[in-house]
Amino acid sequence: MATTSSRALLRAFAAFSLFVATAAAADADPTCGASSPPPSSSSPSLVDITAPVDASLVTWEKADGLGASHRVQSSSRADGDDANVSELAFGAHTGTHVDAPRHFARDSDAGIETLYLSWMNGPAMVIDAFDVPALTAEALASLDIPRGVERVVFRTDNTRRRLMRLRAFQRDYVAFTEDGARWMVDFRPDVKTIGVDYVSVAAYDHLVAAHRVLLEAGKVPLEGLVIPEESVRSGWWRLHCAPLLLMGSDGAPARACVVNIASLPPSLPHSLTRSRGRGHGRSRRPRGRRPRRHRLPAGRRRVVFILPAEPERFPALLEPLVRVLHALLDALPAVHRLERHPARDLVVLPLRLVDDLVHLSPRDLQAAERRA
């Protein structure tokens, strides 16, 4: 349990962070050099990007797909049984799936259970990388991959060739080369989850080397995605992915979807604040004067300030917050364009900081401004 002085320090530093981010975003270019605008409200609000598991599903180095034997009905009502019961038989890297470090990493035996769901769920950038034979360092450097982004989904010629819908495995799919993987690690270190539109994040001729570079750097490959151009525009989306919790496994099948950020609620969701009471998420507060809520000037409200939600990134108050703040300030233009809508005044922070921030008084914020 944090001490009173520690809590005060945390609140003051969080307030300082909010002031710096808001002031910097107030004068930012609305386009921020984006390759495309955020998805419009006319786009589908939720798009399933999971590959259907059936007999024709493309499978690694197989010409005839997954095959009908992937699901066997061991009990059938048609045969007089009380219920229909199916048994599944396919690999952990079938269809849309997530790789764990132990799949290729030489320095880790960590299974799928060691991956935090927060790494695979949250704001994500869908990047179009068409007309390139592989995701090399040169190709990646030419793309508009914003600094500070934590989740990236690459849509390549694999999608236009409909490779995920072809039964036969194709060796000439587009994926990461070894130098491309190294570029991601060196020049976009904040990226945690990397999604691709075929069954492997690594190109066929770089299968081992590219996997090792990414997995040994702590990246999470999300493979086998189906990302239709007609319903998923390039740009910012909210990614949701949940791999099966197969303890000790080197991979796991997953269900994945993207949500149009234009369809998100126009204000800070009540569920982001800590609930202390019963029923309807209401919070109990000590009796007495309600804390005053400070409202920023209208021109400075349209900013989304994001800090990673992983608890291990916030062990001891000050040093981790400084590191996160510097990373976010470097990536502020990308963060600013994530949800820049006049009706939205969102401040998205780790749950433990939300109450401190939304109840800061003007005096607290003025003090933080003087420190800045």
Short mmCIF file of C-alpha atoms in Angstrom, two decimals:
data_model
loop_
_atom_site.label_atom_id
_atom_site.label_comp_id
_atom_site.label_asym_id
_atom_site.label_seq_id
_atom_site.Cartn_x
_atom_site.Cartn_y
_atom_site.Cartn_z
CA MET A 1 0.00 0.00 0.00
CA ALA A 2 1.42 3.34 -1.01
CA THR A 3 2.09 5.94 1.67
CA THR A 4 0.40 9.36 1.77
CA SER A 5 3.51 11.09 0.46
CA SER A 6 3.82 8.55 -2.34
CA ARG A 7 0.23 9.15 -3.38
CA ALA A 8 0.80 12.90 -3.39
CA LEU A 9 3.89 12.47 -5.52
CA LEU A 10 2.02 10.24 -7.94
CA ARG A 11 -0.84 12.74 -8.28
CA ALA A 12 1.49 15.67 -8.82
CA PHE A 13 3.49 13.86 -11.46
CA ALA A 14 0.37 12.62 -13.22
CA ALA A 15 -0.95 16.18 -13.28
CA PHE A 16 2.33 17.42 -14.71
CA SER A 17 2.17 14.72 -17.40
CA LEU A 18 -1.37 15.71 -18.31
CA PHE A 19 -0.42 19.39 -18.61
CA VAL A 20 2.58 18.69 -20.83
CA ALA A 21 0.62 16.39 -23.15
CA THR A 22 -2.36 18.73 -23.37
CA ALA A 23 -0.27 21.83 -24.04
CA ALA A 24 1.72 20.06 -26.74
CA ALA A 25 -1.41 18.70 -28.41
CA ALA A 26 -3.19 22.07 -28.42
CA ASP A 27 -0.97 23.39 -31.21
CA ALA A 28 -0.50 20.09 -33.05
CA ASP A 29 -1.31 19.75 -36.73
CA PRO A 30 -4.72 18.02 -36.94
CA THR A 31 -3.49 15.72 -39.69
CA CYS A 32 -0.21 14.95 -37.89
CA GLY A 33 1.21 13.48 -41.09
CA ALA A 34 -1.25 10.60 -41.03
CA SER A 35 -1.26 8.27 -43.99
CA SER A 36 -5.06 8.29 -43.84
CA PRO A 37 -7.77 9.71 -41.59
CA PRO A 38 -9.30 7.63 -38.81
CA PRO A 39 -12.09 5.29 -39.93
CA SER A 40 -15.29 7.20 -40.50
CA SER A 41 -18.48 6.63 -38.57
CA SER A 42 -19.95 5.07 -41.73
CA SER A 43 -17.49 2.17 -41.50
CA PRO A 44 -18.65 -1.00 -39.72
CA SER A 45 -18.36 -0.56 -35.97
CA LEU A 46 -16.88 -4.05 -35.46
CA VAL A 47 -15.15 -6.29 -37.97
CA ASP A 48 -14.22 -9.90 -37.27
CA ILE A 49 -10.74 -10.51 -38.69
CA THR A 50 -10.53 -14.17 -37.65
CA ALA A 51 -10.01 -16.88 -40.26
CA PRO A 52 -12.87 -19.44 -40.20
CA VAL A 53 -11.72 -22.88 -39.12
CA ASP A 54 -13.00 -25.41 -41.61
CA ALA A 55 -11.67 -28.18 -43.83
CA SER A 56 -10.40 -25.70 -46.44
CA LEU A 57 -8.39 -23.53 -44.03
CA VAL A 58 -4.83 -23.02 -45.27
CA THR A 59 -2.34 -24.91 -43.12
CA TRP A 60 1.44 -24.70 -43.04
CA GLU A 61 3.00 -26.51 -46.04
CA LYS A 62 -0.15 -28.50 -46.83
CA ALA A 63 -1.65 -28.53 -50.30
CA ASP A 64 -5.12 -29.68 -49.25
CA GLY A 65 -5.81 -27.42 -46.26
CA LEU A 66 -6.76 -28.44 -42.74
CA GLY A 67 -8.93 -31.36 -43.83
CA ALA A 68 -12.21 -32.71 -42.55
CA SER A 69 -10.55 -34.68 -39.74
CA HIS A 70 -9.94 -31.48 -37.73
CA ARG A 71 -13.36 -31.98 -36.09
CA VAL A 72 -14.86 -35.34 -35.29
CA GLN A 73 -18.34 -35.73 -33.84
CA SER A 74 -17.96 -38.27 -31.07
CA SER A 75 -21.60 -38.06 -30.04
CA SER A 76 -24.55 -37.44 -32.35
CA ARG A 77 -28.26 -36.97 -31.76
CA ALA A 78 -28.81 -38.38 -35.25
CA ASP A 79 -27.34 -41.65 -33.97
CA GLY A 80 -29.55 -41.67 -30.91
CA ASP A 81 -27.24 -39.88 -28.47
CA ASP A 82 -28.61 -37.20 -26.16
CA ALA A 83 -26.31 -34.47 -27.45
CA ASN A 84 -24.00 -33.52 -30.26
CA VAL A 85 -20.38 -33.47 -29.05
CA SER A 86 -17.36 -32.62 -31.20
CA GLU A 87 -13.67 -33.33 -30.64
CA LEU A 88 -11.05 -31.09 -32.23
CA ALA A 89 -7.68 -32.16 -33.63
CA PHE A 90 -5.38 -29.47 -35.03
CA GLY A 91 -2.19 -27.63 -34.16
CA ALA A 92 -1.75 -24.66 -31.89
CA HIS A 93 -0.66 -22.57 -34.90
CA THR A 94 -3.80 -23.16 -36.95
CA GLY A 95 -5.69 -20.31 -38.56
CA THR A 96 -5.68 -17.03 -36.64
CA HIS A 97 -3.32 -17.58 -33.75
CA VAL A 98 -0.74 -16.04 -31.42
CA ASP A 99 2.87 -17.16 -31.01
CA ALA A 100 4.44 -17.51 -27.57
CA PRO A 101 8.17 -16.91 -26.93
CA ARG A 102 8.97 -20.61 -26.62
CA HIS A 103 7.92 -21.14 -30.26
CA PHE A 104 11.34 -19.98 -31.52
CA ALA A 105 13.11 -17.92 -28.84
CA ARG A 106 16.36 -19.46 -27.65
CA ASP A 107 16.43 -17.55 -24.35
CA SER A 108 12.89 -18.22 -23.15
CA ASP A 109 10.60 -21.16 -22.53
CA ALA A 110 7.61 -18.93 -21.75
CA GLY A 111 4.27 -20.25 -22.91
CA ILE A 112 1.10 -18.53 -24.06
CA GLU A 113 -0.01 -18.00 -20.45
CA THR A 114 2.79 -15.45 -19.94
CA LEU A 115 1.36 -13.02 -22.51
CA TYR A 116 -0.76 -10.20 -21.08
CA LEU A 117 -4.08 -9.69 -22.81
CA SER A 118 -3.47 -5.94 -22.59
CA TRP A 119 -0.63 -6.35 -25.09
CA MET A 120 -3.11 -7.60 -27.70
CA ASN A 121 -6.05 -5.36 -26.86
CA GLY A 122 -6.19 -1.61 -27.39
CA PRO A 123 -5.52 1.06 -30.02
CA ALA A 124 -3.89 -0.40 -33.12
CA MET A 125 -2.70 0.94 -36.45
CA VAL A 126 -3.73 -0.92 -39.62
CA ILE A 127 -0.92 -0.32 -42.11
CA ASP A 128 -1.24 -1.04 -45.83
CA ALA A 129 2.01 -2.48 -47.22
CA PHE A 130 1.04 -3.32 -50.79
CA ASP A 131 3.35 -3.90 -53.75
CA VAL A 132 6.30 -5.12 -51.69
CA PRO A 133 7.53 -8.74 -51.92
CA ALA A 134 8.55 -8.80 -48.25
CA LEU A 135 8.50 -6.68 -45.12
CA THR A 136 12.15 -5.71 -45.27
CA ALA A 137 13.85 -2.90 -43.37
CA GLU A 138 13.68 -0.72 -46.48
CA ALA A 139 9.98 -1.40 -47.00
CA LEU A 140 9.13 -0.72 -43.35
CA ALA A 141 11.09 2.52 -43.31
CA SER A 142 8.98 3.78 -46.22
CA LEU A 143 5.71 3.16 -44.36
CA ASP A 144 4.05 5.63 -42.02
CA ILE A 145 4.38 3.63 -38.79
CA PRO A 146 3.92 6.15 -35.97
CA ARG A 147 6.35 6.19 -33.09
CA GLY A 148 4.84 5.10 -29.81
CA VAL A 149 2.20 2.83 -31.30
CA GLU A 150 1.97 -0.47 -29.40
CA ARG A 151 -0.05 -2.60 -31.84
CA VAL A 152 0.39 -2.73 -35.60
CA VAL A 153 -1.54 -4.82 -38.13
CA PHE A 154 0.07 -5.16 -41.57
CA ARG A 155 -2.13 -5.69 -44.62
CA THR A 156 -0.13 -6.80 -47.63
CA ASP A 157 -0.60 -8.34 -51.05
CA ASN A 158 -1.53 -11.51 -49.19
CA THR A 159 -4.95 -9.92 -48.69
CA ARG A 160 -5.38 -8.88 -52.32
CA ARG A 161 -4.33 -12.37 -53.41
CA ARG A 162 -6.81 -13.81 -50.87
CA LEU A 163 -4.15 -16.21 -49.60
CA MET A 164 -5.94 -16.88 -46.31
CA ARG A 165 -8.92 -18.14 -48.33
CA LEU A 166 -6.91 -20.45 -50.60
CA ARG A 167 -6.72 -24.08 -49.51
CA ALA A 168 -3.16 -24.68 -50.73
CA PHE A 169 -0.22 -23.21 -48.82
CA GLN A 170 1.74 -20.57 -50.76
CA ARG A 171 5.45 -20.11 -50.09
CA ASP A 172 5.68 -16.67 -51.71
CA TYR A 173 3.56 -14.91 -49.08
CA VAL A 174 4.59 -11.46 -47.81
CA ALA A 175 6.05 -11.38 -44.29
CA PHE A 176 9.07 -10.18 -42.28
CA THR A 177 12.62 -10.79 -43.33
CA GLU A 178 15.32 -10.91 -40.69
CA ASP A 179 16.38 -7.31 -41.32
CA GLY A 180 12.74 -6.21 -41.31
CA ALA A 181 12.23 -7.82 -37.93
CA ARG A 182 15.39 -6.14 -36.66
CA TRP A 183 14.12 -2.78 -37.95
CA MET A 184 10.91 -3.17 -35.93
CA VAL A 185 12.89 -3.98 -32.80
CA ASP A 186 15.38 -1.12 -33.23
CA PHE A 187 13.22 1.68 -34.66
CA ARG A 188 9.74 0.92 -33.31
CA PRO A 189 10.58 -0.58 -29.90
CA ASP A 190 7.19 0.34 -28.40
CA VAL A 191 5.34 -2.01 -30.74
CA LYS A 192 4.28 -5.04 -28.73
CA THR A 193 1.83 -6.88 -30.99
CA ILE A 194 2.45 -7.39 -34.71
CA GLY A 195 -0.44 -8.68 -36.79
CA VAL A 196 -0.05 -10.14 -40.29
CA ASP A 197 -2.40 -11.42 -42.98
CA TYR A 198 -0.96 -14.90 -43.46
CA VAL A 199 -0.09 -17.89 -41.32
CA SER A 200 3.43 -16.74 -40.43
CA VAL A 201 4.92 -13.41 -39.37
CA ALA A 202 8.23 -14.52 -40.90
CA ALA A 203 8.89 -14.89 -44.61
CA TYR A 204 9.40 -18.47 -45.76
CA ASP A 205 13.13 -18.03 -46.42
CA HIS A 206 13.58 -16.20 -43.09
CA LEU A 207 11.34 -18.41 -40.99
CA VAL A 208 13.67 -19.10 -38.07
CA ALA A 209 15.73 -15.89 -38.07
CA ALA A 210 12.81 -13.43 -38.24
CA HIS A 211 10.81 -15.32 -35.63
CA ARG A 212 13.77 -15.35 -33.27
CA VAL A 213 14.43 -11.63 -33.63
CA LEU A 214 10.82 -10.74 -32.83
CA LEU A 215 10.13 -13.29 -30.09
CA GLU A 216 13.44 -12.74 -28.32
CA ALA A 217 12.67 -9.01 -28.26
CA GLY A 218 9.34 -9.68 -26.55
CA LYS A 219 7.10 -9.02 -29.56
CA VAL A 220 3.80 -10.88 -29.89
CA PRO A 221 3.09 -12.19 -33.41
CA LEU A 222 -0.61 -12.33 -34.28
CA GLU A 223 -0.79 -14.45 -37.41
CA GLY A 224 -3.43 -15.60 -39.88
CA LEU A 225 -5.62 -12.47 -39.92
CA VAL A 226 -8.27 -11.79 -42.57
CA ILE A 227 -8.39 -8.00 -43.11
CA PRO A 228 -10.83 -7.13 -45.92
CA GLU A 229 -10.17 -3.80 -47.61
CA GLU A 230 -13.86 -3.11 -48.13
CA SER A 231 -14.64 -3.05 -44.40
CA VAL A 232 -11.32 -2.22 -42.69
CA ARG A 233 -9.71 1.02 -43.77
CA SER A 234 -6.07 1.70 -43.02
CA GLY A 235 -5.55 3.85 -39.94
CA TRP A 236 -6.48 3.67 -36.27
CA TRP A 237 -8.75 0.96 -34.90
CA ARG A 238 -9.16 -0.70 -31.54
CA LEU A 239 -7.85 -4.26 -31.67
CA HIS A 240 -9.33 -7.06 -29.57
CA CYS A 241 -7.64 -10.45 -29.49
CA ALA A 242 -8.03 -13.36 -27.08
CA PRO A 243 -5.86 -16.46 -27.56
CA LEU A 244 -6.90 -19.66 -25.83
CA LEU A 245 -5.21 -20.06 -22.45
CA LEU A 246 -3.28 -23.23 -23.27
CA MET A 247 -0.85 -23.53 -20.38
CA GLY A 248 2.74 -24.01 -21.52
CA SER A 249 1.84 -23.96 -25.21
CA ASP A 250 4.08 -22.38 -27.85
CA GLY A 251 1.01 -20.87 -29.50
CA ALA A 252 -2.76 -20.73 -29.34
CA PRO A 253 -5.68 -20.20 -31.71
CA ALA A 254 -7.32 -16.81 -31.17
CA ARG A 255 -10.43 -14.81 -31.98
CA ALA A 256 -9.64 -11.32 -33.20
CA CYS A 257 -11.65 -8.29 -34.25
CA VAL A 258 -11.19 -4.56 -34.75
CA VAL A 259 -13.56 -1.86 -33.57
CA ASN A 260 -14.05 1.41 -35.41
CA ILE A 261 -12.87 4.14 -33.04
CA ALA A 262 -15.50 6.49 -34.46
CA SER A 263 -18.11 4.25 -32.81
CA LEU A 264 -16.65 4.58 -29.31
CA PRO A 265 -18.62 6.47 -26.61
CA PRO A 266 -18.25 10.25 -26.75
CA SER A 267 -16.98 10.57 -23.18
CA LEU A 268 -14.80 8.73 -20.70
CA PRO A 269 -16.49 5.37 -19.99
CA HIS A 270 -17.72 5.10 -16.41
CA SER A 271 -16.20 1.63 -16.23
CA LEU A 272 -12.71 3.19 -16.33
CA THR A 273 -13.18 4.65 -12.86
CA ARG A 274 -12.83 2.46 -9.79
CA SER A 275 -16.13 1.26 -8.40
CA ARG A 276 -16.34 1.30 -4.60
CA GLY A 277 -20.05 0.85 -4.15
CA ARG A 278 -22.74 -1.62 -5.04
CA GLY A 279 -24.98 -1.52 -8.08
CA HIS A 280 -24.62 0.28 -11.37
CA GLY A 281 -20.92 0.97 -10.79
CA ARG A 282 -21.58 3.86 -8.38
CA SER A 283 -18.79 4.93 -6.09
CA ARG A 284 -19.07 5.75 -2.43
CA ARG A 285 -17.33 8.93 -1.40
CA PRO A 286 -16.49 10.25 2.04
CA ARG A 287 -19.02 12.72 3.39
CA GLY A 288 -18.19 16.37 3.04
CA ARG A 289 -17.38 18.74 0.26
CA ARG A 290 -17.20 17.18 -3.20
CA PRO A 291 -13.86 17.75 -4.93
CA ARG A 292 -13.97 20.36 -7.66
CA ARG A 293 -13.41 19.08 -11.17
CA HIS A 294 -11.14 21.14 -13.33
CA ARG A 295 -12.13 21.62 -16.96
CA LEU A 296 -9.46 22.51 -19.45
CA PRO A 297 -10.08 25.35 -21.93
CA ALA A 298 -12.13 24.20 -24.91
CA GLY A 299 -9.18 24.41 -27.30
CA ARG A 300 -7.14 22.04 -25.14
CA ARG A 301 -9.61 19.25 -24.50
CA ARG A 302 -9.32 17.28 -27.72
CA VAL A 303 -6.46 15.03 -26.71
CA VAL A 304 -6.16 11.36 -25.89
CA PHE A 305 -3.40 10.75 -23.35
CA ILE A 306 -2.50 7.07 -23.15
CA LEU A 307 -0.28 5.22 -20.72
CA PRO A 308 0.34 1.45 -20.93
CA ALA A 309 -1.94 -0.51 -18.62
CA GLU A 310 0.51 -3.32 -17.79
CA PRO A 311 1.10 -3.27 -14.02
CA GLU A 312 4.74 -4.24 -14.34
CA ARG A 313 5.39 -0.93 -16.12
CA PHE A 314 4.52 0.97 -12.89
CA PRO A 315 6.43 -0.68 -10.03
CA ALA A 316 7.77 2.24 -8.02
CA LEU A 317 6.14 5.54 -8.99
CA LEU A 318 8.60 8.00 -10.41
CA GLU A 319 11.16 6.39 -12.72
CA PRO A 320 8.66 4.32 -14.75
CA LEU A 321 6.38 7.33 -15.15
CA VAL A 322 9.26 9.43 -16.43
CA ARG A 323 10.10 6.75 -18.99
CA VAL A 324 6.50 6.44 -20.14
CA LEU A 325 6.08 10.21 -20.32
CA HIS A 326 9.13 10.61 -22.56
CA ALA A 327 7.92 7.85 -24.87
CA LEU A 328 4.48 9.41 -25.14
CA LEU A 329 5.80 12.88 -25.81
CA ASP A 330 7.87 11.48 -28.69
CA ALA A 331 4.72 9.84 -30.07
CA LEU A 332 2.29 12.65 -29.26
CA PRO A 333 1.26 13.49 -32.85
CA ALA A 334 0.24 9.87 -33.43
CA VAL A 335 -1.59 9.70 -30.11
CA HIS A 336 -3.25 13.05 -30.81
CA ARG A 337 -4.80 11.85 -34.05
CA LEU A 338 -6.03 8.61 -32.53
CA GLU A 339 -9.38 10.04 -31.46
CA ARG A 340 -9.45 13.72 -32.32
CA HIS A 341 -13.20 14.43 -32.29
CA PRO A 342 -14.78 17.66 -30.97
CA ALA A 343 -17.28 15.72 -28.86
CA ARG A 344 -14.61 13.63 -27.16
CA ASP A 345 -12.55 14.82 -24.22
CA LEU A 346 -10.88 11.54 -23.30
CA VAL A 347 -8.01 11.00 -20.90
CA VAL A 348 -7.19 7.28 -20.92
CA LEU A 349 -4.90 6.24 -18.09
CA PRO A 350 -4.21 3.16 -15.95
CA LEU A 351 -7.13 2.46 -13.65
CA ARG A 352 -5.24 3.38 -10.49
CA LEU A 353 -4.59 6.88 -11.80
CA VAL A 354 -8.04 7.73 -13.14
CA ASP A 355 -9.61 8.78 -9.84
CA ASP A 356 -6.61 10.94 -8.94
CA LEU A 357 -6.73 12.75 -12.26
CA VAL A 358 -10.45 13.35 -12.69
CA HIS A 359 -10.68 14.80 -9.19
CA LEU A 360 -7.68 17.11 -9.32
CA SER A 361 -8.53 20.61 -8.16
CA PRO A 362 -7.47 23.77 -10.04
CA ARG A 363 -4.92 24.38 -7.28
CA ASP A 364 -3.34 20.97 -7.93
CA LEU A 365 -3.12 21.66 -11.65
CA GLN A 366 -1.72 25.18 -11.14
CA ALA A 367 0.97 23.74 -8.88
CA ALA A 368 1.84 21.16 -11.51
CA GLU A 369 2.04 23.88 -14.14
CA ARG A 370 4.50 25.85 -12.01
CA ARG A 371 6.67 22.75 -11.64
CA ALA A 372 6.68 22.32 -15.42
#
